[in-house]
């Protein structure tokens, strides 16, 4: 499981935790997150996330 | 007269300008695009200027791409270090000194400027505003290796910088002529929690007095407050406020108020001239945050490619980057908000809900562990501009 960070605001998507409040169940891999997903904090699209080691 | 073969011209290379260009390119690969920017045109995220020290990133590392790289990626022309000097809305042209450039549509995305402090004492070159990547680079060039930072302003930017610079090893003191942090954004208990959180990592606050004089003192400065106190520091950061840039638009006869006045199509009072981001006032709202800017970029890209699309603002809480005491706030609407704050507090964990007499939630402020409750509260909040 990996983590992905929004390069615009720093919000973290943790694959293990998912984003249940956005309708993404825990354990959802980033590649399986819908293409129209937007960052809940700043609204940028999926292309503006990058994988991070935390 | 509109010239449909002329490019869409975007003035400004911040998040607003580049995200609009990205959204436009998703809809139209061919439309001629010209960006004109007074900066070096590097693509970066302004909110990340508040976390550079904590994440160990220099200005160069915060830059995500060069202007040339963005021009290539988005199949557009980017003119850097170039200032538009005038706009002729009737002729559909902008001037760059003696040069005239035609546009089919013009987008004003030049952002907000830092309010400059009026300070006597002759040490202006040691007082920095950090409002863009180049400002950040200039500040780091002077500040890195030093120790004591005086921050003027206890709002969002002042508190974020204090937290980040403390993480970077600086000793920070905040001076602001108000009786709490975030004077326009947070109710007092939430503001006190942030202050306590920052004090817990070593930030010192001087709330109430104004910095009246800053003088050189060896390599650093000595600041005199209007209560007579003095503070020694190596460098000063001014974070006393931002205001939308409007002058060039006003000079062109475009209607301005606090920001450049736009309707929900993001159109200004001038035909074929649009605006978005920190310089825009959309139906009376100036919102200096990324979320409204992104919603605007998506809507405006559609409008500019032939599908007029009004922008909608949903629930748009602001996350403040103060890890010492995290904050999420959705301010109640200004002016017509009749209601009161209902506050629950355990230490620095504050949940403040702004409700009207009928009990409807109109805004909230959460600090510390309570920020986790934003999800539930967001569901209860009305959209800002449905």
Tab-separated table of C-alpha atoms in Angstrom:
chain	number	residue	atom	x	y	z
A	1	UNK	CA	0.000	0.000	0.000
A	2	UNK	CA	1.303	3.446	-0.937
A	3	UNK	CA	0.625	7.080	-0.151
A	4	UNK	CA	0.058	9.837	-2.659
A	5	UNK	CA	0.413	13.543	-1.978
A	6	UNK	CA	-1.386	16.404	-3.662
A	7	UNK	CA	1.415	18.559	-5.054
A	8	UNK	CA	-0.714	21.678	-4.763
A	9	UNK	CA	-1.844	21.571	-1.122
A	10	UNK	CA	-0.148	18.596	0.506
A	11	UNK	CA	-3.265	16.511	1.190
A	12	UNK	CA	-2.347	12.831	1.491
A	13	UNK	CA	-4.213	9.909	-0.032
A	14	UNK	CA	-3.307	6.762	1.888
A	15	UNK	CA	-4.289	3.657	-0.066
A	16	UNK	CA	-4.677	1.696	3.150
A	17	UNK	CA	-7.140	4.203	4.629
A	18	UNK	CA	-8.810	5.155	1.364
A	19	UNK	CA	-11.001	8.257	1.489
A	20	UNK	CA	-14.362	6.972	2.728
A	21	UNK	CA	-15.742	10.521	2.993
A	22	UNK	CA	-15.089	10.881	-0.761
A	23	UNK	CA	-16.606	7.513	-1.507
A	24	UNK	CA	-13.279	5.670	-1.869
A	25	UNK	CA	-13.194	2.536	0.332
A	26	UNK	CA	-10.128	1.629	2.415
A	27	UNK	CA	-7.584	-0.419	0.495
A	28	UNK	CA	-8.285	1.216	-2.878
A	29	UNK	CA	-5.100	1.472	-4.923
A	30	UNK	CA	-4.418	4.863	-6.474
A	31	UNK	CA	-4.703	3.410	-9.978
A	32	UNK	CA	-8.229	2.270	-9.097
A	33	UNK	CA	-9.327	5.686	-7.809
A	34	UNK	CA	-11.677	7.187	-10.453
A	35	UNK	CA	-10.045	9.525	-12.977
A	36	UNK	CA	-12.403	12.344	-12.015
A	37	UNK	CA	-11.305	12.245	-8.369
A	38	UNK	CA	-10.388	15.686	-7.082
A	39	UNK	CA	-8.406	16.653	-4.000
A	40	UNK	CA	-10.897	17.288	-1.181
A	41	UNK	CA	-8.777	20.147	0.195
A	42	UNK	CA	-7.894	22.100	-2.946
A	43	UNK	CA	-9.803	20.622	-5.871
A	44	UNK	CA	-6.961	19.713	-8.233
A	45	UNK	CA	-7.275	16.571	-10.305
A	46	UNK	CA	-5.672	13.148	-10.019
A	47	UNK	CA	-2.791	14.143	-12.298
A	48	UNK	CA	-1.541	16.553	-9.639
A	49	UNK	CA	-0.727	13.837	-7.128
A	50	UNK	CA	2.596	12.119	-6.738
A	51	UNK	CA	3.682	9.060	-4.825
A	52	UNK	CA	5.422	9.795	-1.543
A	53	UNK	CA	7.347	7.766	0.984
A	54	UNK	CA	6.347	8.839	4.468
B	1	UNK	CA	-13.291	44.506	-32.196
B	2	UNK	CA	-12.871	40.853	-31.404
B	3	UNK	CA	-10.315	39.072	-33.524
B	4	UNK	CA	-11.072	35.364	-33.423
B	5	UNK	CA	-7.709	34.399	-34.933
B	6	UNK	CA	-5.840	36.129	-32.114
B	7	UNK	CA	-4.835	33.985	-29.127
B	8	UNK	CA	-6.573	33.668	-25.820
B	9	UNK	CA	-4.248	35.716	-23.633
B	10	UNK	CA	-3.821	34.772	-19.966
B	11	UNK	CA	-2.056	37.295	-17.750
B	12	UNK	CA	-0.445	35.544	-14.783
B	13	UNK	CA	1.410	32.246	-14.283
B	14	UNK	CA	0.227	31.224	-10.830
B	15	UNK	CA	-2.113	28.367	-10.017
B	16	UNK	CA	-4.987	30.247	-11.652
B	17	UNK	CA	-3.228	30.860	-14.965
B	18	UNK	CA	-1.655	27.444	-15.347
B	19	UNK	CA	-4.667	25.477	-14.156
B	20	UNK	CA	-6.889	27.374	-16.559
B	21	UNK	CA	-4.442	26.556	-19.377
B	22	UNK	CA	-4.449	22.876	-18.341
B	23	UNK	CA	-8.242	22.737	-18.317
B	24	UNK	CA	-8.427	24.542	-21.669
B	25	UNK	CA	-6.063	22.047	-23.237
B	26	UNK	CA	-8.228	19.145	-22.065
B	27	UNK	CA	-11.056	20.636	-24.134
B	28	UNK	CA	-9.213	22.120	-27.103
B	29	UNK	CA	-5.793	20.990	-28.309
B	30	UNK	CA	-5.490	23.623	-31.038
B	31	UNK	CA	-6.676	26.963	-29.623
B	32	UNK	CA	-3.801	29.438	-29.670
B	33	UNK	CA	-2.787	30.352	-26.107
B	34	UNK	CA	-0.442	33.062	-24.919
B	35	UNK	CA	0.501	33.520	-21.275
B	36	UNK	CA	2.163	36.740	-20.178
B	37	UNK	CA	3.779	36.823	-16.737
B	38	UNK	CA	5.843	39.303	-14.788
B	39	UNK	CA	7.575	36.392	-13.048
B	40	UNK	CA	9.999	33.785	-14.315
B	41	UNK	CA	6.977	31.611	-15.110
B	42	UNK	CA	7.992	28.561	-13.132
B	43	UNK	CA	5.006	26.431	-12.159
B	44	UNK	CA	4.651	26.050	-8.409
B	45	UNK	CA	1.957	25.801	-5.767
B	46	UNK	CA	1.633	28.895	-3.618
B	47	UNK	CA	0.251	27.054	-0.555
B	48	UNK	CA	3.463	25.013	-0.497
B	49	UNK	CA	5.431	28.189	0.303
B	50	UNK	CA	4.043	27.685	3.830
B	51	UNK	CA	5.575	24.218	4.239
B	52	UNK	CA	8.993	24.599	2.589
B	53	UNK	CA	11.078	24.423	5.761
B	54	UNK	CA	9.096	21.592	7.332
B	55	UNK	CA	9.452	19.524	4.170
B	56	UNK	CA	13.052	20.588	3.617
B	57	UNK	CA	12.358	22.091	0.214
B	58	UNK	CA	14.162	25.085	-1.259
B	59	UNK	CA	12.533	27.458	-3.724
B	60	UNK	CA	14.067	25.527	-6.625
B	61	UNK	CA	12.707	22.277	-5.231
B	62	UNK	CA	9.227	23.788	-4.875
B	63	UNK	CA	9.221	24.653	-8.577
B	64	UNK	CA	7.445	21.855	-10.420
B	65	UNK	CA	8.336	22.957	-13.943
B	66	UNK	CA	9.981	25.780	-15.875
B	67	UNK	CA	8.068	28.189	-18.084
B	68	UNK	CA	9.601	26.479	-21.141
B	69	UNK	CA	8.533	23.091	-19.806
B	70	UNK	CA	4.977	24.288	-19.233
B	71	UNK	CA	4.864	25.943	-22.664
B	72	UNK	CA	5.905	22.664	-24.214
B	73	UNK	CA	3.510	20.553	-22.145
B	74	UNK	CA	0.525	22.797	-22.824
B	75	UNK	CA	1.387	23.762	-26.404
B	76	UNK	CA	1.320	27.453	-25.571
B	77	UNK	CA	3.573	30.485	-25.632
B	78	UNK	CA	4.744	31.803	-22.256
B	79	UNK	CA	6.352	35.235	-22.153
B	80	UNK	CA	8.226	35.549	-18.876
B	81	UNK	CA	9.459	38.607	-16.983
B	82	UNK	CA	7.057	40.607	-19.102
B	83	UNK	CA	4.622	43.099	-17.638
B	84	UNK	CA	1.435	44.158	-19.348
B	85	UNK	CA	1.327	47.929	-19.072
B	86	UNK	CA	-2.177	48.642	-20.393
B	87	UNK	CA	-5.343	46.974	-21.656
B	88	UNK	CA	-7.516	48.391	-24.441
B	89	UNK	CA	-10.813	46.561	-24.104
B	90	UNK	CA	-12.362	48.224	-27.169
B	91	UNK	CA	-9.461	47.321	-29.454
B	92	UNK	CA	-9.003	43.878	-27.808
B	93	UNK	CA	-5.321	44.490	-27.239
B	94	UNK	CA	-2.865	44.598	-24.374
B	95	UNK	CA	0.244	46.753	-24.341
B	96	UNK	CA	3.678	45.698	-23.213
B	97	UNK	CA	5.380	49.082	-23.169
B	98	UNK	CA	5.421	50.065	-26.881
B	99	UNK	CA	4.358	46.660	-28.168
B	100	UNK	CA	0.711	45.836	-28.848
B	101	UNK	CA	-0.641	42.273	-28.585
B	102	UNK	CA	-4.082	41.280	-29.849
B	103	UNK	CA	-6.372	38.920	-27.983
B	104	UNK	CA	-9.561	37.109	-28.863
B	105	UNK	CA	-10.331	36.581	-25.175
B	106	UNK	CA	-8.373	37.963	-22.246
B	107	UNK	CA	-8.082	36.343	-18.814
B	108	UNK	CA	-6.864	38.333	-15.820
B	109	UNK	CA	-5.216	35.804	-13.489
B	110	UNK	CA	-2.583	37.979	-11.891
B	111	UNK	CA	-3.501	37.254	-8.281
B	112	UNK	CA	-3.229	39.290	-5.130
B	113	UNK	CA	-0.410	41.420	-3.800
B	114	UNK	CA	0.991	41.541	-0.303
B	115	UNK	CA	-0.030	44.649	1.580
B	116	UNK	CA	3.198	46.518	2.267
B	117	UNK	CA	3.784	47.750	5.796
B	118	UNK	CA	4.495	51.424	6.311
B	119	UNK	CA	7.465	51.273	8.605
B	120	UNK	CA	10.019	53.913	9.434
B	121	UNK	CA	13.615	53.281	10.336
B	122	UNK	CA	15.429	52.567	7.086
B	123	UNK	CA	15.670	48.762	7.257
B	124	UNK	CA	13.158	48.012	4.497
B	125	UNK	CA	15.611	45.702	2.743
B	126	UNK	CA	15.424	43.353	5.731
B	127	UNK	CA	11.627	43.177	5.686
B	128	UNK	CA	10.249	40.497	3.359
B	129	UNK	CA	6.823	39.736	1.997
B	130	UNK	CA	6.554	36.178	0.718
B	131	UNK	CA	3.837	36.182	-1.910
B	132	UNK	CA	5.354	34.141	-4.723
B	133	UNK	CA	8.187	31.731	-5.480
B	134	UNK	CA	10.673	34.474	-6.303
B	135	UNK	CA	9.895	36.229	-3.003
B	136	UNK	CA	10.421	32.912	-1.271
B	137	UNK	CA	13.793	32.392	-2.959
B	138	UNK	CA	14.874	35.922	-2.009
B	139	UNK	CA	13.830	35.379	1.602
B	140	UNK	CA	15.615	32.029	1.869
B	141	UNK	CA	18.784	33.498	0.366
B	142	UNK	CA	18.910	35.984	3.238
B	143	UNK	CA	17.359	33.979	6.080
B	144	UNK	CA	18.973	30.557	5.768
B	145	UNK	CA	21.625	30.179	8.432
B	146	UNK	CA	20.079	32.884	10.600
B	147	UNK	CA	18.109	32.336	13.778
B	148	UNK	CA	15.532	34.944	14.784
B	149	UNK	CA	12.528	35.839	12.662
B	150	UNK	CA	10.068	38.595	13.487
B	151	UNK	CA	6.735	38.015	11.777
B	152	UNK	CA	4.326	40.906	11.391
B	153	UNK	CA	0.757	39.619	11.219
B	154	UNK	CA	-1.103	36.861	13.055
B	155	UNK	CA	-3.425	35.787	10.261
B	156	UNK	CA	-3.329	32.609	8.237
B	157	UNK	CA	-0.034	33.327	6.476
B	158	UNK	CA	1.717	34.701	9.572
B	159	UNK	CA	0.748	31.662	11.655
B	160	UNK	CA	1.610	29.186	8.878
B	161	UNK	CA	5.035	30.759	8.408
B	162	UNK	CA	5.655	30.823	12.163
B	163	UNK	CA	4.910	27.116	12.379
B	164	UNK	CA	6.994	26.237	9.320
B	165	UNK	CA	9.967	28.423	10.191
B	166	UNK	CA	10.008	27.029	13.713
B	167	UNK	CA	10.132	23.567	12.129
B	168	UNK	CA	13.079	24.885	10.112
B	169	UNK	CA	14.975	25.800	13.286
B	170	UNK	CA	14.128	29.502	13.558
B	171	UNK	CA	12.996	31.312	16.689
B	172	UNK	CA	9.827	33.148	15.675
B	173	UNK	CA	8.104	36.098	17.291
B	174	UNK	CA	4.763	37.328	15.979
B	175	UNK	CA	3.628	40.924	16.395
B	176	UNK	CA	0.122	41.945	15.380
B	177	UNK	CA	-2.213	44.790	16.356
B	178	UNK	CA	-5.151	42.529	17.181
B	179	UNK	CA	-6.250	40.668	20.278
B	180	UNK	CA	-6.208	37.163	18.767
B	181	UNK	CA	-4.732	35.101	15.942
B	182	UNK	CA	-6.770	34.873	12.704
B	183	UNK	CA	-8.733	38.009	13.634
B	184	UNK	CA	-11.084	37.790	10.665
B	185	UNK	CA	-11.301	34.026	10.320
B	186	UNK	CA	-11.656	32.268	13.689
B	187	UNK	CA	-13.820	32.672	16.788
B	188	UNK	CA	-11.763	33.464	19.895
B	189	UNK	CA	-11.588	29.955	21.465
B	190	UNK	CA	-10.265	28.450	18.229
B	191	UNK	CA	-7.814	31.317	17.801
B	192	UNK	CA	-6.559	30.782	21.361
B	193	UNK	CA	-6.039	27.087	20.659
B	194	UNK	CA	-3.837	27.845	17.641
B	195	UNK	CA	-1.911	30.398	19.641
B	196	UNK	CA	-1.353	27.887	22.449
B	197	UNK	CA	-0.284	25.254	19.916
B	198	UNK	CA	2.254	27.596	18.374
B	199	UNK	CA	3.468	28.745	21.792
B	200	UNK	CA	3.945	25.075	22.610
B	201	UNK	CA	6.581	24.790	19.877
B	202	UNK	CA	8.256	28.024	20.959
B	203	UNK	CA	6.591	30.841	19.004
B	204	UNK	CA	6.314	34.071	21.014
B	205	UNK	CA	3.303	36.339	20.519
B	206	UNK	CA	2.978	40.091	20.985
B	207	UNK	CA	-0.714	40.693	20.278
B	208	UNK	CA	-2.006	44.244	20.526
B	209	UNK	CA	0.945	46.444	19.610
B	210	UNK	CA	1.975	47.556	16.154
B	211	UNK	CA	5.531	47.564	14.851
B	212	UNK	CA	6.242	51.263	14.474
B	213	UNK	CA	9.923	51.314	13.606
B	214	UNK	CA	12.525	48.874	12.283
B	215	UNK	CA	16.177	49.853	12.325
B	216	UNK	CA	19.355	48.119	11.309
B	217	UNK	CA	21.232	46.514	14.152
B	218	UNK	CA	24.462	44.913	12.986
B	219	UNK	CA	23.504	42.153	10.550
B	220	UNK	CA	19.948	42.124	11.880
B	221	UNK	CA	17.283	44.559	12.971
B	222	UNK	CA	15.781	46.040	16.069
B	223	UNK	CA	12.040	46.604	15.940
B	224	UNK	CA	10.259	49.093	18.164
B	225	UNK	CA	6.610	48.442	18.985
B	226	UNK	CA	4.164	51.225	19.700
B	227	UNK	CA	3.926	50.066	23.323
B	228	UNK	CA	7.626	50.839	23.693
B	229	UNK	CA	8.863	47.224	23.630
B	230	UNK	CA	11.757	46.334	21.383
B	231	UNK	CA	12.497	43.052	19.619
B	232	UNK	CA	15.806	42.036	18.096
B	233	UNK	CA	15.680	39.813	15.054
B	234	UNK	CA	17.814	38.730	12.125
B	235	UNK	CA	15.107	39.131	9.535
B	236	UNK	CA	11.498	40.349	9.352
B	237	UNK	CA	8.587	38.787	7.479
B	238	UNK	CA	5.576	40.956	6.734
B	239	UNK	CA	2.358	38.949	6.540
B	240	UNK	CA	-0.145	41.689	7.251
B	241	UNK	CA	-2.532	40.893	4.450
B	242	UNK	CA	-3.251	40.337	0.790
B	243	UNK	CA	-5.346	42.382	-1.570
B	244	UNK	CA	-6.468	41.524	-5.091
B	245	UNK	CA	-4.531	43.338	-7.804
B	246	UNK	CA	-7.027	45.587	-9.556
B	247	UNK	CA	-5.212	48.713	-10.771
B	248	UNK	CA	-4.478	47.687	-14.354
B	249	UNK	CA	-8.097	46.578	-14.786
B	250	UNK	CA	-9.440	49.789	-13.258
B	251	UNK	CA	-7.175	51.829	-15.551
B	252	UNK	CA	-8.760	50.026	-18.509
B	253	UNK	CA	-12.249	50.974	-17.347
B	254	UNK	CA	-13.069	47.476	-16.101
B	255	UNK	CA	-15.283	47.514	-13.037
B	256	UNK	CA	-13.476	46.773	-9.796
B	257	UNK	CA	-14.532	46.672	-6.177
B	258	UNK	CA	-12.446	44.735	-3.628
B	259	UNK	CA	-11.396	42.576	-6.557
B	260	UNK	CA	-12.071	42.641	-10.282
B	261	UNK	CA	-15.839	42.342	-10.500
B	262	UNK	CA	-17.054	39.224	-12.322
B	263	UNK	CA	-20.325	37.412	-12.808
B	264	UNK	CA	-20.692	33.659	-12.472
B	265	UNK	CA	-19.404	33.176	-15.999
B	266	UNK	CA	-16.273	34.889	-14.621
B	267	UNK	CA	-16.796	37.628	-17.179
B	268	UNK	CA	-15.797	41.140	-16.184
B	269	UNK	CA	-17.670	44.292	-17.158
B	270	UNK	CA	-15.688	44.295	-20.433
B	271	UNK	CA	-16.610	42.085	-23.364
B	272	UNK	CA	-14.304	39.087	-23.832
B	273	UNK	CA	-12.397	39.854	-20.630
B	274	UNK	CA	-12.555	37.256	-17.851
B	275	UNK	CA	-10.949	36.825	-14.452
B	276	UNK	CA	-10.367	34.094	-11.872
B	277	UNK	CA	-8.320	33.373	-8.777
B	278	UNK	CA	-7.081	35.762	-6.122
B	279	UNK	CA	-7.707	38.920	-8.189
B	280	UNK	CA	-11.355	38.092	-8.892
B	281	UNK	CA	-14.499	39.104	-7.043
B	282	UNK	CA	-17.143	36.642	-8.187
B	283	UNK	CA	-20.650	37.781	-7.315
B	284	UNK	CA	-19.242	39.756	-4.406
B	285	UNK	CA	-16.915	37.042	-3.139
B	286	UNK	CA	-13.143	37.411	-2.926
B	287	UNK	CA	-11.837	34.000	-1.857
B	288	UNK	CA	-8.054	33.729	-1.768
B	289	UNK	CA	-7.938	29.930	-1.741
B	290	UNK	CA	-7.214	27.137	-4.182
B	291	UNK	CA	-10.557	25.331	-4.081
B	292	UNK	CA	-12.599	28.212	-5.604
B	293	UNK	CA	-9.807	28.847	-8.079
B	294	UNK	CA	-9.929	25.251	-9.347
B	295	UNK	CA	-13.717	25.310	-9.676
B	296	UNK	CA	-13.329	28.565	-11.617
B	297	UNK	CA	-10.634	27.146	-13.914
B	298	UNK	CA	-12.882	24.226	-14.910
B	299	UNK	CA	-15.919	26.397	-15.555
B	300	UNK	CA	-13.988	29.101	-17.411
B	301	UNK	CA	-12.255	26.583	-19.669
B	302	UNK	CA	-15.681	25.432	-20.821
B	303	UNK	CA	-16.908	28.982	-21.308
B	304	UNK	CA	-13.836	29.938	-23.326
B	305	UNK	CA	-14.230	26.914	-25.580
B	306	UNK	CA	-17.807	27.715	-26.496
B	307	UNK	CA	-19.924	26.246	-23.702
B	308	UNK	CA	-20.906	29.081	-21.353
B	309	UNK	CA	-20.678	27.562	-17.865
B	310	UNK	CA	-21.401	29.296	-14.592
B	311	UNK	CA	-19.044	28.537	-11.730
B	312	UNK	CA	-20.468	26.913	-8.612
B	313	UNK	CA	-18.807	26.998	-5.241
B	314	UNK	CA	-19.748	24.093	-3.012
B	315	UNK	CA	-18.711	23.752	0.597
B	316	UNK	CA	-15.181	25.133	0.711
B	317	UNK	CA	-13.478	24.721	4.072
B	318	UNK	CA	-9.986	26.138	4.470
B	319	UNK	CA	-7.288	23.902	5.960
B	320	UNK	CA	-4.644	25.949	7.739
B	321	UNK	CA	-1.109	24.534	7.647
B	322	UNK	CA	-0.277	24.811	11.338
B	323	UNK	CA	0.676	21.252	12.356
B	324	UNK	CA	1.267	22.479	15.930
B	325	UNK	CA	-2.501	22.879	16.095
B	326	UNK	CA	-4.290	21.954	12.867
B	327	UNK	CA	-7.221	24.144	11.861
B	328	UNK	CA	-10.074	23.682	9.429
B	329	UNK	CA	-12.484	26.552	9.069
B	330	UNK	CA	-15.526	27.271	6.960
B	331	UNK	CA	-16.288	30.885	7.801
B	332	UNK	CA	-19.942	31.875	8.075
B	333	UNK	CA	-21.027	34.097	5.177
B	334	UNK	CA	-20.079	37.710	5.822
B	335	UNK	CA	-22.715	40.334	6.407
B	336	UNK	CA	-26.040	38.594	6.459
B	337	UNK	CA	-25.091	35.821	8.853
B	338	UNK	CA	-27.403	36.083	11.843
B	339	UNK	CA	-26.403	33.448	14.290
B	340	UNK	CA	-23.990	32.601	17.035
B	341	UNK	CA	-20.980	30.448	17.757
B	342	UNK	CA	-21.562	27.332	19.863
B	343	UNK	CA	-18.263	26.118	21.225
B	344	UNK	CA	-17.133	22.817	22.691
B	345	UNK	CA	-13.604	22.651	23.932
B	346	UNK	CA	-11.191	20.135	25.429
B	347	UNK	CA	-7.774	21.755	25.752
B	348	UNK	CA	-6.647	22.808	22.284
B	349	UNK	CA	-9.299	20.690	20.600
B	350	UNK	CA	-12.048	23.130	19.738
B	351	UNK	CA	-15.265	22.545	17.858
B	352	UNK	CA	-17.040	25.816	17.123
B	353	UNK	CA	-20.273	25.720	15.132
B	354	UNK	CA	-21.959	28.834	13.827
B	355	UNK	CA	-25.711	28.263	13.779
B	356	UNK	CA	-28.689	30.500	13.136
B	357	UNK	CA	-31.785	30.635	15.332
B	358	UNK	CA	-33.390	27.745	13.469
B	359	UNK	CA	-30.296	25.681	14.290
B	360	UNK	CA	-28.967	25.525	10.724
B	361	UNK	CA	-25.192	25.230	10.451
B	362	UNK	CA	-23.719	28.220	8.573
B	363	UNK	CA	-20.034	27.825	9.359
B	364	UNK	CA	-17.561	26.115	11.614
B	365	UNK	CA	-14.044	26.230	13.018
B	366	UNK	CA	-12.245	23.095	14.190
B	367	UNK	CA	-8.840	22.796	15.819
B	368	UNK	CA	-6.593	20.003	17.038
B	369	UNK	CA	-8.182	16.555	17.085
B	370	UNK	CA	-11.588	18.045	16.221
B	371	UNK	CA	-10.544	18.655	12.600
B	372	UNK	CA	-11.563	15.052	11.943
B	373	UNK	CA	-15.192	16.146	12.368
B	374	UNK	CA	-15.074	18.301	9.242
B	375	UNK	CA	-16.476	15.514	7.084
B	376	UNK	CA	-19.700	15.300	9.052
B	377	UNK	CA	-20.057	19.075	9.281
B	378	UNK	CA	-19.398	19.576	5.572
B	379	UNK	CA	-22.451	17.433	4.822
B	380	UNK	CA	-24.564	19.769	6.913
B	381	UNK	CA	-23.276	23.031	5.425
B	382	UNK	CA	-24.993	24.845	2.545
B	383	UNK	CA	-22.936	25.459	-0.605
B	384	UNK	CA	-21.302	28.888	-0.739
B	385	UNK	CA	-22.634	29.604	-4.226
B	386	UNK	CA	-24.722	26.676	-5.461
